[in-house]
XYZ file of C-alpha atoms in Angstrom:
221
model
C 67.988 -87.624 101.378
C 69.368 -84.521 100.070
C 67.109 -81.925 98.426
C 68.640 -79.991 95.549
C 67.073 -77.198 93.456
C 67.057 -76.313 89.738
C 66.748 -72.697 89.392
C 64.125 -71.386 86.683
C 63.499 -74.952 85.539
C 59.791 -76.619 85.410
C 59.177 -80.640 85.194
C 58.369 -82.078 82.258
C 56.763 -85.590 82.816
C 57.064 -86.973 79.404
C 61.005 -85.814 79.205
C 61.478 -87.597 82.768
C 59.861 -90.994 81.758
C 62.092 -90.739 78.452
C 64.622 -90.333 80.703
C 64.265 -93.788 82.535
C 62.585 -92.493 85.627
C 60.175 -94.793 87.038
C 56.676 -93.458 88.495
C 54.879 -94.800 91.363
C 52.114 -92.710 93.031
C 53.384 -89.468 91.018
C 57.106 -89.875 92.655
C 59.268 -90.481 90.431
C 62.757 -92.180 91.031
C 65.831 -92.840 88.844
C 68.761 -94.859 90.167
C 72.648 -95.021 88.811
C 75.712 -96.481 89.495
C 78.743 -93.711 90.255
C 82.782 -94.102 90.342
C 82.361 -97.627 88.054
C 79.427 -99.050 90.310
C 81.044 -98.553 93.909
C 78.388 -96.196 94.538
C 75.000 -95.950 93.647
C 72.570 -92.671 93.197
C 68.979 -92.393 93.725
C 67.330 -89.268 92.287
C 63.777 -88.687 93.427
C 60.917 -86.164 92.447
C 57.922 -86.031 94.333
C 54.559 -85.147 93.488
C 55.149 -81.546 94.650
C 58.234 -81.282 92.348
C 60.567 -81.716 94.777
C 64.075 -82.991 93.984
C 65.948 -85.206 96.282
C 69.355 -87.331 95.974
C 70.940 -90.337 97.935
C 74.093 -91.869 96.978
C 75.072 -95.076 99.034
C 77.822 -97.458 99.100
C 76.894 -100.698 97.038
C 79.551 -102.796 99.521
C 78.409 -101.437 102.904
C 74.790 -100.456 102.378
C 75.901 -96.787 103.948
C 75.204 -93.432 102.882
C 77.898 -91.751 101.472
C 77.706 -87.821 101.904
C 81.598 -86.544 101.410
C 80.356 -85.214 97.978
C 78.230 -82.578 99.909
C 81.290 -81.435 101.904
C 82.802 -78.394 100.170
C 85.927 -78.932 102.255
C 86.413 -82.672 101.079
C 89.380 -82.991 99.316
C 90.654 -86.439 97.383
C 90.981 -87.915 94.016
C 87.784 -90.321 94.931
C 85.650 -87.658 96.353
C 86.369 -85.469 93.245
C 85.332 -88.174 90.966
C 81.944 -88.920 92.880
C 81.333 -84.871 92.773
C 82.133 -84.615 88.979
C 79.567 -87.666 88.077
C 76.906 -86.562 90.378
C 76.966 -83.161 89.429
C 77.295 -83.903 85.603
C 74.286 -86.284 86.164
C 72.180 -83.298 87.964
C 73.014 -81.308 84.945
C 71.692 -83.695 82.612
C 68.697 -84.394 84.224
C 68.101 -80.517 84.634
C 68.890 -80.110 81.257
C 66.836 -83.154 79.422
C 63.837 -83.228 82.134
C 62.780 -79.867 82.842
C 61.944 -76.784 80.837
C 63.264 -73.567 81.166
C 60.939 -71.413 82.657
C 62.284 -67.921 83.102
C 59.098 -65.803 82.385
C 56.710 -66.196 85.298
C 53.991 -63.737 84.770
C 50.138 -64.763 83.515
C 50.671 -62.998 80.352
C 54.268 -64.137 79.408
C 53.079 -67.694 79.857
C 49.761 -67.244 77.683
C 52.210 -65.550 75.130
C 54.335 -68.490 75.139
C 51.488 -70.878 74.954
C 49.985 -69.147 71.936
C 53.238 -68.667 70.084
C 54.163 -72.650 70.534
C 50.007 -73.526 69.589
C 49.599 -71.184 66.845
C 53.241 -71.426 64.867
C 55.066 -74.315 66.856
C 57.773 -71.965 67.654
C 59.883 -72.137 70.868
C 61.927 -69.346 72.800
C 65.510 -69.258 72.087
C 67.629 -68.276 74.746
C 70.813 -66.825 72.678
C 72.807 -64.998 75.475
C 74.442 -66.621 78.289
C 75.276 -63.327 79.908
C 71.400 -62.347 79.757
C 69.546 -65.470 80.875
C 66.382 -63.301 81.213
C 66.187 -62.408 77.511
C 64.826 -64.659 74.782
C 63.807 -64.564 71.173
C 61.266 -66.362 68.752
C 61.887 -66.401 65.078
C 60.217 -67.701 62.081
C 61.491 -71.377 60.881
C 61.488 -70.481 57.092
C 63.922 -67.493 57.358
C 64.872 -67.717 60.889
C 63.977 -63.873 61.431
C 62.600 -62.950 64.569
C 59.089 -61.785 65.188
C 59.156 -61.505 68.943
C 61.333 -61.439 72.148
C 60.830 -61.810 75.431
C 62.782 -59.580 78.144
C 62.617 -58.998 81.755
C 63.625 -55.250 82.359
C 63.574 -52.449 85.204
C 60.649 -50.141 84.402
C 62.413 -47.110 84.696
C 64.483 -48.602 81.448
C 61.506 -47.894 79.511
C 60.817 -44.355 80.954
C 58.866 -45.211 83.939
C 59.548 -43.770 87.532
C 60.049 -47.112 89.087
C 62.665 -49.653 89.747
C 60.166 -52.608 89.674
C 61.335 -54.982 87.055
C 58.732 -56.088 84.565
C 58.139 -58.686 81.819
C 58.018 -57.303 78.183
C 57.126 -58.264 74.575
C 58.976 -56.787 71.837
C 57.343 -56.994 68.656
C 57.255 -55.541 64.948
C 55.163 -53.230 63.544
C 54.623 -50.888 60.389
C 56.472 -47.840 60.638
C 53.225 -45.839 60.095
C 51.429 -47.507 62.795
C 54.083 -47.100 65.139
C 53.748 -43.376 64.972
C 49.820 -43.787 65.498
C 50.003 -46.604 68.214
C 52.902 -46.029 70.542
C 51.096 -44.267 73.590
C 53.645 -44.578 76.369
C 51.374 -47.204 78.507
C 50.035 -49.846 76.443
C 52.472 -49.632 73.733
C 55.868 -48.503 73.927
C 58.567 -47.751 71.334
C 60.966 -50.742 70.926
C 63.231 -51.696 73.766
C 67.020 -52.670 72.623
C 65.368 -52.803 69.048
C 64.990 -50.704 65.829
C 62.265 -48.086 67.347
C 61.356 -47.349 63.447
C 60.122 -51.358 63.382
C 59.782 -52.680 66.580
C 57.643 -52.148 69.879
C 57.151 -52.696 73.287
C 54.500 -54.279 75.545
C 54.323 -54.782 79.166
C 53.157 -57.818 80.263
C 51.435 -56.550 83.410
C 47.666 -56.507 82.296
C 47.935 -53.219 80.376
C 46.551 -54.689 77.200
C 44.239 -57.512 76.741
C 45.632 -60.850 75.690
C 43.234 -60.363 72.674
C 45.260 -57.610 71.509
C 48.525 -58.895 72.064
C 47.556 -61.924 70.208
C 46.760 -59.960 66.977
C 49.802 -58.044 67.191
C 51.916 -61.115 67.170
C 50.130 -62.444 64.318
C 51.012 -59.108 62.360
C 54.763 -59.363 63.565
C 54.979 -62.820 62.438
C 53.559 -61.721 59.043
C 56.291 -58.833 58.723
C 58.938 -61.171 59.616
C 58.208 -63.164 56.456
C 58.516 -60.000 54.215
């Protein structure tokens, strides 16, 4: 079998089962035909969430591998490649959740927003896949944004990347609260109305949760 990888994706078991995967001892398997039944594709996801595929010729029982050979040409192999890649893209989209943000605090922020407000991250820009926003359901206004940026862009003397959270704040409070360490002026936002927090442990989660709640309320005005 051939191992494949989905970048920035986290397996969702419920979605996997709804798609049609069968569970056997925490190994999940899906079968489907390719090229009008001439080939059979098996997709297996094991207990370590590693993904494997195998294509078998239904008439001979032999494994088919030409769809994996970059130099292979011809209408038949082209159709196999197209159907094979389309199915993997569908499985990636329908059975896995996007997981761009990997820091502990970023994950806690995402979970808190979902558990408190039922809102999910929206990835609006194809050119900037590391950027996401969160909007209120009632008026569609943003109240949070998660981004991955270089610390240097935030004014620090480092090229290390960091995950950040942008939130709304009352202008008068921004003037008092921005300290250049725990709370920064809003990155890529109107600095009169937004702040930035580095999700690197410089601020406690309780403090962050309180600021998220205030931002949510401000977005409703």
